[in-house]
Amino acid sequence: MLVYGIICLLFAAVVNADCPAGFIQDQYSCYKLFNNTFTWPEATSFCRAFNTHLLTLENDAELTFIKKKAAEVGGLGFWTAGSDALEENEWIWAETGETLTLTGDWAPGEPDQTLGKDCLGLWGAHGYLFGSWGCNALLQPICEISIEEALSFG
């Protein structure tokens, strides 16, 4: 049994070996969910200071993983890189310019098309479903870096 435990610990260390210290890995990216709260522009700068970017969700599996981790950390909500600041109700990922495709994951009454609610967060009170927030709201950032990028920073 002791040998099995040691093997599991070694495997866990190898699985996260490609991510920066303190980050968690899932599929092709590394993530860090912070307790600090920032406005969306501040959160963007905060992540960039770590050579990362705000979370950009690419598929349902990634969203499921992030919602589970967000629930473990807790809080009012987490910032993502989503924004409709360029055109109202046309949500894009600021990091890539790609259109948000996970449209079935909005909290009730969302997206709120009130002017000024241009930044996308995961809303804690609704199980970390999408919510449109004013960009000056104070939420926690989720910083992301691809494993490929993380390895290049070594």
Short mmCIF file of N, CA and C in Angstrom, two decimals:
data_model
loop_
_atom_site.label_atom_id
_atom_site.label_comp_id
_atom_site.label_asym_id
_atom_site.label_seq_id
_atom_site.Cartn_x
_atom_site.Cartn_y
_atom_site.Cartn_z
N MET A 1 0.83 -1.19 0.00
CA MET A 1 0.00 0.00 0.00
C MET A 1 0.87 1.26 0.00
N LEU A 2 1.98 1.22 0.74
CA LEU A 2 2.88 2.37 0.79
C LEU A 2 3.48 2.64 -0.59
N VAL A 3 3.85 1.58 -1.30
CA VAL A 3 4.41 1.74 -2.63
C VAL A 3 3.38 2.38 -3.56
N TYR A 4 2.12 1.95 -3.47
CA TYR A 4 1.05 2.52 -4.28
C TYR A 4 0.91 4.01 -4.01
N GLY A 5 0.97 4.40 -2.74
CA GLY A 5 0.87 5.82 -2.37
C GLY A 5 2.01 6.63 -2.93
N ILE A 6 3.21 6.10 -2.88
CA ILE A 6 4.39 6.80 -3.42
C ILE A 6 4.26 6.95 -4.93
N ILE A 7 3.81 5.91 -5.61
CA ILE A 7 3.62 5.98 -7.06
C ILE A 7 2.58 7.04 -7.41
N CYS A 8 1.49 7.10 -6.65
CA CYS A 8 0.45 8.12 -6.90
C CYS A 8 1.01 9.52 -6.72
N LEU A 9 1.82 9.71 -5.68
CA LEU A 9 2.41 11.03 -5.44
C LEU A 9 3.36 11.42 -6.57
N LEU A 10 4.16 10.46 -7.02
CA LEU A 10 5.08 10.73 -8.12
C LEU A 10 4.31 11.06 -9.40
N PHE A 11 3.23 10.32 -9.66
CA PHE A 11 2.41 10.59 -10.84
C PHE A 11 1.80 11.99 -10.77
N ALA A 12 1.30 12.37 -9.61
CA ALA A 12 0.70 13.71 -9.43
C ALA A 12 1.75 14.79 -9.67
N ALA A 13 2.96 14.56 -9.23
CA ALA A 13 4.02 15.55 -9.43
C ALA A 13 4.36 15.69 -10.91
N VAL A 14 4.36 14.57 -11.64
CA VAL A 14 4.66 14.61 -13.06
C VAL A 14 3.54 15.30 -13.83
N VAL A 15 2.28 15.04 -13.46
CA VAL A 15 1.14 15.62 -14.17
C VAL A 15 1.20 17.14 -14.14
N ASN A 16 1.59 17.75 -13.02
CA ASN A 16 1.63 19.19 -12.90
C ASN A 16 3.02 19.78 -13.15
N ALA A 17 3.97 18.95 -13.56
CA ALA A 17 5.34 19.41 -13.72
C ALA A 17 5.49 20.47 -14.80
N ASP A 18 4.56 20.52 -15.75
CA ASP A 18 4.66 21.47 -16.85
C ASP A 18 4.10 22.84 -16.50
N CYS A 19 3.39 22.96 -15.39
CA CYS A 19 2.76 24.22 -15.00
C CYS A 19 3.64 25.00 -14.04
N PRO A 20 3.50 26.34 -14.05
CA PRO A 20 4.22 27.14 -13.05
C PRO A 20 3.79 26.75 -11.64
N ALA A 21 4.64 27.00 -10.68
CA ALA A 21 4.33 26.68 -9.28
C ALA A 21 3.01 27.31 -8.86
N GLY A 22 2.16 26.52 -8.22
CA GLY A 22 0.88 27.01 -7.73
C GLY A 22 -0.25 26.95 -8.73
N PHE A 23 0.05 26.59 -9.98
CA PHE A 23 -0.98 26.48 -11.01
C PHE A 23 -1.48 25.04 -11.07
N ILE A 24 -2.70 24.86 -11.56
CA ILE A 24 -3.27 23.53 -11.75
C ILE A 24 -3.39 23.27 -13.24
N GLN A 25 -3.30 22.02 -13.62
CA GLN A 25 -3.29 21.65 -15.03
C GLN A 25 -4.54 20.88 -15.41
N ASP A 26 -5.06 21.15 -16.59
CA ASP A 26 -6.14 20.38 -17.18
C ASP A 26 -5.95 20.41 -18.69
N GLN A 27 -5.90 19.28 -19.31
CA GLN A 27 -5.70 19.15 -20.75
C GLN A 27 -4.49 19.94 -21.23
N TYR A 28 -4.71 21.10 -21.86
CA TYR A 28 -3.62 21.81 -22.52
C TYR A 28 -3.22 23.11 -21.84
N SER A 29 -3.82 23.41 -20.69
CA SER A 29 -3.55 24.69 -20.03
C SER A 29 -3.28 24.53 -18.54
N CYS A 30 -2.68 25.58 -18.00
CA CYS A 30 -2.44 25.70 -16.56
C CYS A 30 -3.25 26.91 -16.07
N TYR A 31 -3.81 26.79 -14.87
CA TYR A 31 -4.69 27.83 -14.34
C TYR A 31 -4.31 28.16 -12.90
N LYS A 32 -4.56 29.40 -12.53
CA LYS A 32 -4.43 29.82 -11.13
C LYS A 32 -5.65 30.67 -10.80
N LEU A 33 -6.39 30.25 -9.79
CA LEU A 33 -7.55 30.99 -9.31
C LEU A 33 -7.12 31.75 -8.07
N PHE A 34 -7.21 33.06 -8.12
CA PHE A 34 -6.73 33.90 -7.04
C PHE A 34 -7.86 34.35 -6.13
N ASN A 35 -7.53 34.63 -4.87
CA ASN A 35 -8.50 35.17 -3.91
C ASN A 35 -8.57 36.69 -3.97
N ASN A 36 -7.52 37.34 -4.48
CA ASN A 36 -7.51 38.81 -4.59
C ASN A 36 -8.64 39.25 -5.51
N THR A 37 -9.19 40.44 -5.28
CA THR A 37 -10.21 40.97 -6.18
C THR A 37 -9.69 42.20 -6.91
N PHE A 38 -10.09 42.30 -8.17
CA PHE A 38 -9.65 43.38 -9.05
C PHE A 38 -10.79 43.77 -9.99
N THR A 39 -10.69 44.96 -10.56
CA THR A 39 -11.55 45.29 -11.70
C THR A 39 -11.06 44.44 -12.88
N TRP A 40 -11.87 44.40 -13.94
CA TRP A 40 -11.46 43.60 -15.10
C TRP A 40 -10.16 44.09 -15.72
N PRO A 41 -9.99 45.42 -15.92
CA PRO A 41 -8.70 45.86 -16.46
C PRO A 41 -7.53 45.54 -15.53
N GLU A 42 -7.74 45.69 -14.23
CA GLU A 42 -6.67 45.35 -13.27
C GLU A 42 -6.36 43.86 -13.31
N ALA A 43 -7.40 43.02 -13.40
CA ALA A 43 -7.20 41.57 -13.45
C ALA A 43 -6.42 41.18 -14.71
N THR A 44 -6.72 41.85 -15.82
CA THR A 44 -5.99 41.60 -17.06
C THR A 44 -4.51 41.90 -16.87
N SER A 45 -4.20 43.04 -16.28
CA SER A 45 -2.80 43.42 -16.02
C SER A 45 -2.15 42.49 -15.01
N PHE A 46 -2.90 42.10 -13.99
CA PHE A 46 -2.40 41.19 -12.96
C PHE A 46 -1.94 39.88 -13.60
N CYS A 47 -2.78 39.29 -14.44
CA CYS A 47 -2.41 38.04 -15.10
C CYS A 47 -1.19 38.22 -16.00
N ARG A 48 -1.15 39.32 -16.72
CA ARG A 48 -0.02 39.57 -17.62
C ARG A 48 1.30 39.67 -16.85
N ALA A 49 1.24 40.14 -15.61
CA ALA A 49 2.44 40.23 -14.78
C ALA A 49 3.03 38.84 -14.51
N PHE A 50 2.22 37.79 -14.64
CA PHE A 50 2.67 36.41 -14.46
C PHE A 50 2.93 35.73 -15.81
N ASN A 51 2.98 36.52 -16.90
CA ASN A 51 3.12 35.97 -18.26
C ASN A 51 1.96 35.04 -18.60
N THR A 52 0.77 35.37 -18.08
CA THR A 52 -0.45 34.60 -18.35
C THR A 52 -1.51 35.58 -18.87
N HIS A 53 -2.72 35.08 -19.07
CA HIS A 53 -3.84 35.93 -19.48
C HIS A 53 -5.09 35.48 -18.74
N LEU A 54 -6.11 36.34 -18.72
CA LEU A 54 -7.38 35.94 -18.13
C LEU A 54 -7.93 34.73 -18.88
N LEU A 55 -8.67 33.93 -18.17
CA LEU A 55 -9.24 32.68 -18.68
C LEU A 55 -10.01 32.86 -19.98
N THR A 56 -9.69 32.03 -20.96
CA THR A 56 -10.42 31.92 -22.22
C THR A 56 -10.91 30.48 -22.31
N LEU A 57 -12.22 30.29 -22.31
CA LEU A 57 -12.80 28.95 -22.31
C LEU A 57 -13.03 28.46 -23.73
N GLU A 58 -12.57 27.25 -24.01
CA GLU A 58 -12.65 26.73 -25.37
C GLU A 58 -13.69 25.64 -25.55
N ASN A 59 -14.08 24.96 -24.47
CA ASN A 59 -15.06 23.88 -24.62
C ASN A 59 -15.75 23.59 -23.28
N ASP A 60 -16.78 22.75 -23.35
CA ASP A 60 -17.57 22.42 -22.16
C ASP A 60 -16.75 21.70 -21.09
N ALA A 61 -15.83 20.84 -21.51
CA ALA A 61 -15.01 20.11 -20.54
C ALA A 61 -14.15 21.08 -19.73
N GLU A 62 -13.58 22.07 -20.40
CA GLU A 62 -12.77 23.07 -19.70
C GLU A 62 -13.64 23.88 -18.74
N LEU A 63 -14.83 24.27 -19.18
CA LEU A 63 -15.74 25.03 -18.31
C LEU A 63 -16.13 24.21 -17.09
N THR A 64 -16.42 22.93 -17.27
CA THR A 64 -16.78 22.06 -16.14
C THR A 64 -15.63 21.98 -15.14
N PHE A 65 -14.42 21.81 -15.63
CA PHE A 65 -13.24 21.76 -14.77
C PHE A 65 -13.09 23.06 -13.98
N ILE A 66 -13.21 24.20 -14.67
CA ILE A 66 -13.03 25.51 -14.02
C ILE A 66 -14.14 25.77 -13.01
N LYS A 67 -15.39 25.43 -13.33
CA LYS A 67 -16.49 25.65 -12.38
C LYS A 67 -16.26 24.85 -11.10
N LYS A 68 -15.75 23.64 -11.23
CA LYS A 68 -15.46 22.81 -10.06
C LYS A 68 -14.37 23.47 -9.21
N LYS A 69 -13.31 23.92 -9.85
CA LYS A 69 -12.21 24.57 -9.11
C LYS A 69 -12.66 25.89 -8.50
N ALA A 70 -13.50 26.65 -9.22
CA ALA A 70 -14.01 27.92 -8.68
C ALA A 70 -14.85 27.67 -7.43
N ALA A 71 -15.66 26.62 -7.45
CA ALA A 71 -16.48 26.29 -6.28
C ALA A 71 -15.60 25.91 -5.08
N GLU A 72 -14.47 25.27 -5.34
CA GLU A 72 -13.54 24.91 -4.25
C GLU A 72 -12.93 26.16 -3.62
N VAL A 73 -12.61 27.16 -4.44
CA VAL A 73 -12.00 28.40 -3.94
C VAL A 73 -13.06 29.31 -3.34
N GLY A 74 -14.21 29.40 -4.00
CA GLY A 74 -15.32 30.22 -3.53
C GLY A 74 -15.13 31.69 -3.83
N GLY A 75 -16.20 32.44 -3.63
CA GLY A 75 -16.16 33.88 -3.83
C GLY A 75 -17.33 34.36 -4.66
N LEU A 76 -17.46 35.68 -4.76
CA LEU A 76 -18.55 36.31 -5.51
C LEU A 76 -18.52 35.91 -6.98
N GLY A 77 -17.33 35.87 -7.55
CA GLY A 77 -17.19 35.50 -8.95
C GLY A 77 -15.76 35.64 -9.41
N PHE A 78 -15.52 35.14 -10.62
CA PHE A 78 -14.18 35.15 -11.21
C PHE A 78 -14.24 35.80 -12.59
N TRP A 79 -13.25 36.61 -12.89
CA TRP A 79 -13.14 37.21 -14.21
C TRP A 79 -12.65 36.20 -15.24
N THR A 80 -13.19 36.32 -16.45
CA THR A 80 -12.66 35.64 -17.62
C THR A 80 -12.22 36.72 -18.61
N ALA A 81 -11.70 36.32 -19.75
CA ALA A 81 -11.27 37.28 -20.78
C ALA A 81 -12.41 37.69 -21.70
N GLY A 82 -13.64 37.29 -21.39
CA GLY A 82 -14.78 37.62 -22.24
C GLY A 82 -15.21 39.07 -22.12
N SER A 83 -15.62 39.65 -23.26
CA SER A 83 -16.08 41.04 -23.27
C SER A 83 -17.01 41.29 -24.47
N ASP A 84 -17.98 42.19 -24.26
CA ASP A 84 -18.79 42.67 -25.39
C ASP A 84 -18.66 44.19 -25.52
N ALA A 85 -17.51 44.72 -25.11
CA ALA A 85 -17.28 46.17 -25.13
C ALA A 85 -17.25 46.73 -26.55
N LEU A 86 -16.82 45.95 -27.53
CA LEU A 86 -16.73 46.45 -28.90
C LEU A 86 -18.10 46.56 -29.56
N GLU A 87 -18.97 45.56 -29.31
CA GLU A 87 -20.32 45.57 -29.85
C GLU A 87 -21.24 44.88 -28.85
N GLU A 88 -22.27 45.61 -28.40
CA GLU A 88 -23.16 45.09 -27.37
C GLU A 88 -23.74 43.73 -27.76
N ASN A 89 -23.64 42.79 -26.81
CA ASN A 89 -24.14 41.42 -26.92
C ASN A 89 -23.42 40.58 -27.98
N GLU A 90 -22.25 41.01 -28.41
CA GLU A 90 -21.37 40.21 -29.27
C GLU A 90 -20.15 39.86 -28.41
N TRP A 91 -20.25 38.75 -27.69
CA TRP A 91 -19.22 38.38 -26.73
C TRP A 91 -18.03 37.73 -27.43
N ILE A 92 -16.86 38.26 -27.15
CA ILE A 92 -15.61 37.70 -27.69
C ILE A 92 -14.63 37.48 -26.55
N TRP A 93 -13.63 36.67 -26.82
CA TRP A 93 -12.52 36.50 -25.89
C TRP A 93 -11.48 37.55 -26.23
N ALA A 94 -11.22 38.45 -25.31
CA ALA A 94 -10.31 39.58 -25.56
C ALA A 94 -8.91 39.10 -25.95
N GLU A 95 -8.50 37.99 -25.43
CA GLU A 95 -7.14 37.49 -25.68
C GLU A 95 -6.98 37.01 -27.13
N THR A 96 -8.04 36.40 -27.69
CA THR A 96 -7.93 35.79 -29.02
C THR A 96 -8.77 36.49 -30.09
N GLY A 97 -9.77 37.26 -29.68
CA GLY A 97 -10.70 37.88 -30.62
C GLY A 97 -11.76 36.92 -31.13
N GLU A 98 -11.75 35.67 -30.64
CA GLU A 98 -12.72 34.67 -31.08
C GLU A 98 -14.06 34.87 -30.37
N THR A 99 -15.14 34.49 -31.05
CA THR A 99 -16.49 34.60 -30.51
C THR A 99 -16.71 33.55 -29.43
N LEU A 100 -17.39 33.94 -28.37
CA LEU A 100 -17.77 33.02 -27.30
C LEU A 100 -18.78 32.03 -27.86
N THR A 101 -18.50 30.74 -27.77
CA THR A 101 -19.38 29.72 -28.33
C THR A 101 -20.16 28.97 -27.27
N LEU A 102 -19.81 29.09 -26.01
CA LEU A 102 -20.49 28.37 -24.93
C LEU A 102 -21.71 29.18 -24.47
N THR A 103 -22.70 29.30 -25.34
CA THR A 103 -23.81 30.22 -25.09
C THR A 103 -24.89 29.64 -24.18
N GLY A 104 -24.85 28.36 -23.85
CA GLY A 104 -25.87 27.76 -22.99
C GLY A 104 -25.52 27.82 -21.52
N ASP A 105 -24.48 28.54 -21.16
CA ASP A 105 -23.98 28.51 -19.79
C ASP A 105 -24.16 29.84 -19.07
N TRP A 106 -25.20 30.62 -19.44
CA TRP A 106 -25.46 31.90 -18.79
C TRP A 106 -26.32 31.69 -17.56
N ALA A 107 -26.07 32.48 -16.53
CA ALA A 107 -26.92 32.51 -15.33
C ALA A 107 -28.30 33.04 -15.72
N PRO A 108 -29.33 32.76 -14.92
CA PRO A 108 -30.67 33.26 -15.22
C PRO A 108 -30.67 34.78 -15.41
N GLY A 109 -31.36 35.25 -16.46
CA GLY A 109 -31.44 36.68 -16.74
C GLY A 109 -30.22 37.26 -17.44
N GLU A 110 -29.28 36.41 -17.78
CA GLU A 110 -28.05 36.84 -18.44
C GLU A 110 -28.04 36.36 -19.89
N PRO A 111 -27.33 37.02 -20.78
CA PRO A 111 -26.53 38.20 -20.49
C PRO A 111 -27.42 39.44 -20.30
N ASP A 112 -27.07 40.22 -19.31
CA ASP A 112 -27.75 41.48 -19.03
C ASP A 112 -27.24 42.49 -20.03
N GLN A 113 -28.12 42.96 -20.90
CA GLN A 113 -27.68 43.85 -21.98
C GLN A 113 -27.68 45.32 -21.56
N THR A 114 -27.67 45.57 -20.26
CA THR A 114 -27.55 46.93 -19.76
C THR A 114 -26.21 47.49 -20.22
N LEU A 115 -26.24 48.71 -20.73
CA LEU A 115 -24.98 49.33 -21.14
C LEU A 115 -24.02 49.39 -19.96
N GLY A 116 -22.78 49.10 -20.23
CA GLY A 116 -21.76 49.15 -19.18
C GLY A 116 -21.46 47.81 -18.54
N LYS A 117 -22.28 46.79 -18.82
CA LYS A 117 -21.98 45.45 -18.31
C LYS A 117 -21.30 44.68 -19.43
N ASP A 118 -20.04 45.02 -19.63
CA ASP A 118 -19.30 44.56 -20.80
C ASP A 118 -18.26 43.49 -20.53
N CYS A 119 -18.14 43.04 -19.29
CA CYS A 119 -17.09 42.07 -18.96
C CYS A 119 -17.71 40.79 -18.43
N LEU A 120 -17.13 39.67 -18.81
CA LEU A 120 -17.68 38.35 -18.52
C LEU A 120 -17.03 37.74 -17.28
N GLY A 121 -17.87 37.39 -16.33
CA GLY A 121 -17.39 36.70 -15.14
C GLY A 121 -18.16 35.41 -14.91
N LEU A 122 -17.62 34.58 -14.06
CA LEU A 122 -18.31 33.37 -13.61
C LEU A 122 -18.94 33.72 -12.26
N TRP A 123 -20.25 33.65 -12.17
CA TRP A 123 -21.03 34.17 -11.06
C TRP A 123 -21.21 33.10 -9.99
N GLY A 124 -20.59 33.31 -8.83
CA GLY A 124 -20.61 32.35 -7.74
C GLY A 124 -22.00 31.98 -7.26
N ALA A 125 -22.90 32.95 -7.15
CA ALA A 125 -24.25 32.70 -6.64
C ALA A 125 -25.07 31.81 -7.58
N HIS A 126 -24.61 31.63 -8.79
CA HIS A 126 -25.31 30.80 -9.77
C HIS A 126 -24.44 29.64 -10.25
N GLY A 127 -23.66 29.08 -9.34
CA GLY A 127 -22.86 27.91 -9.68
C GLY A 127 -21.77 28.19 -10.70
N TYR A 128 -21.29 29.42 -10.73
CA TYR A 128 -20.22 29.84 -11.64
C TYR A 128 -20.62 29.73 -13.11
N LEU A 129 -21.90 30.07 -13.36
CA LEU A 129 -22.36 30.27 -14.74
C LEU A 129 -21.94 31.66 -15.18
N PHE A 130 -22.01 31.92 -16.50
CA PHE A 130 -21.62 33.22 -17.03
C PHE A 130 -22.54 34.32 -16.54
N GLY A 131 -21.95 35.46 -16.26
CA GLY A 131 -22.69 36.67 -15.93
C GLY A 131 -21.99 37.87 -16.54
N SER A 132 -22.78 38.82 -17.04
CA SER A 132 -22.19 40.07 -17.56
C SER A 132 -22.08 41.05 -16.40
N TRP A 133 -20.91 41.60 -16.22
CA TRP A 133 -20.60 42.47 -15.10
C TRP A 133 -20.09 43.81 -15.62
N GLY A 134 -20.29 44.84 -14.82
CA GLY A 134 -19.60 46.09 -15.09
C GLY A 134 -18.11 45.84 -14.90
N CYS A 135 -17.30 46.37 -15.76
CA CYS A 135 -15.87 46.06 -15.73
C CYS A 135 -15.16 46.62 -14.50
N ASN A 136 -15.83 47.48 -13.74
CA ASN A 136 -15.26 48.01 -12.51
C ASN A 136 -15.67 47.21 -11.28
N ALA A 137 -16.46 46.15 -11.46
CA ALA A 137 -16.79 45.26 -10.35
C ALA A 137 -15.50 44.60 -9.86
N LEU A 138 -15.50 44.21 -8.61
CA LEU A 138 -14.32 43.56 -8.03
C LEU A 138 -14.55 42.06 -7.95
N LEU A 139 -13.90 41.33 -8.85
CA LEU A 139 -13.96 39.87 -8.87
C LEU A 139 -12.55 39.31 -8.84
N GLN A 140 -12.47 38.01 -8.63
CA GLN A 140 -11.19 37.31 -8.57
C GLN A 140 -10.76 36.89 -9.98
N PRO A 141 -9.49 37.01 -10.29
CA PRO A 141 -9.04 36.58 -11.62
C PRO A 141 -8.74 35.08 -11.67
N ILE A 142 -8.97 34.52 -12.84
CA ILE A 142 -8.45 33.20 -13.18
C ILE A 142 -7.44 33.44 -14.29
N CYS A 143 -6.18 33.19 -13.99
CA CYS A 143 -5.11 33.37 -14.97
C CYS A 143 -4.82 32.03 -15.64
N GLU A 144 -4.55 32.08 -16.93
CA GLU A 144 -4.34 30.87 -17.72
C GLU A 144 -3.09 31.03 -18.59
N ILE A 145 -2.40 29.93 -18.78
CA ILE A 145 -1.30 29.86 -19.73
C ILE A 145 -1.31 28.46 -20.34
N SER A 146 -1.07 28.38 -21.63
CA SER A 146 -1.01 27.06 -22.26
C SER A 146 0.23 26.34 -21.74
N ILE A 147 0.17 25.03 -21.74
CA ILE A 147 1.33 24.25 -21.29
C ILE A 147 2.52 24.54 -22.19
N GLU A 148 2.26 24.68 -23.49
CA GLU A 148 3.34 25.00 -24.44
C GLU A 148 4.03 26.31 -24.06
N GLU A 149 3.23 27.34 -23.74
CA GLU A 149 3.81 28.63 -23.33
C GLU A 149 4.54 28.50 -22.00
N ALA A 150 3.96 27.75 -21.07
CA ALA A 150 4.58 27.58 -19.76
C ALA A 150 5.96 26.93 -19.90
N LEU A 151 6.07 25.96 -20.79
CA LEU A 151 7.36 25.29 -21.00
C LEU A 151 8.38 26.24 -21.60
N SER A 152 7.93 27.18 -22.44
CA SER A 152 8.87 28.11 -23.05
C SER A 152 9.42 29.11 -22.03
N PHE A 153 8.66 29.35 -20.93
CA PHE A 153 9.16 30.23 -19.87
C PHE A 153 10.02 29.47 -18.89
N GLY A 154 9.88 28.10 -18.93
CA GLY A 154 10.65 27.18 -18.11
C GLY A 154 10.97 27.66 -16.80
#
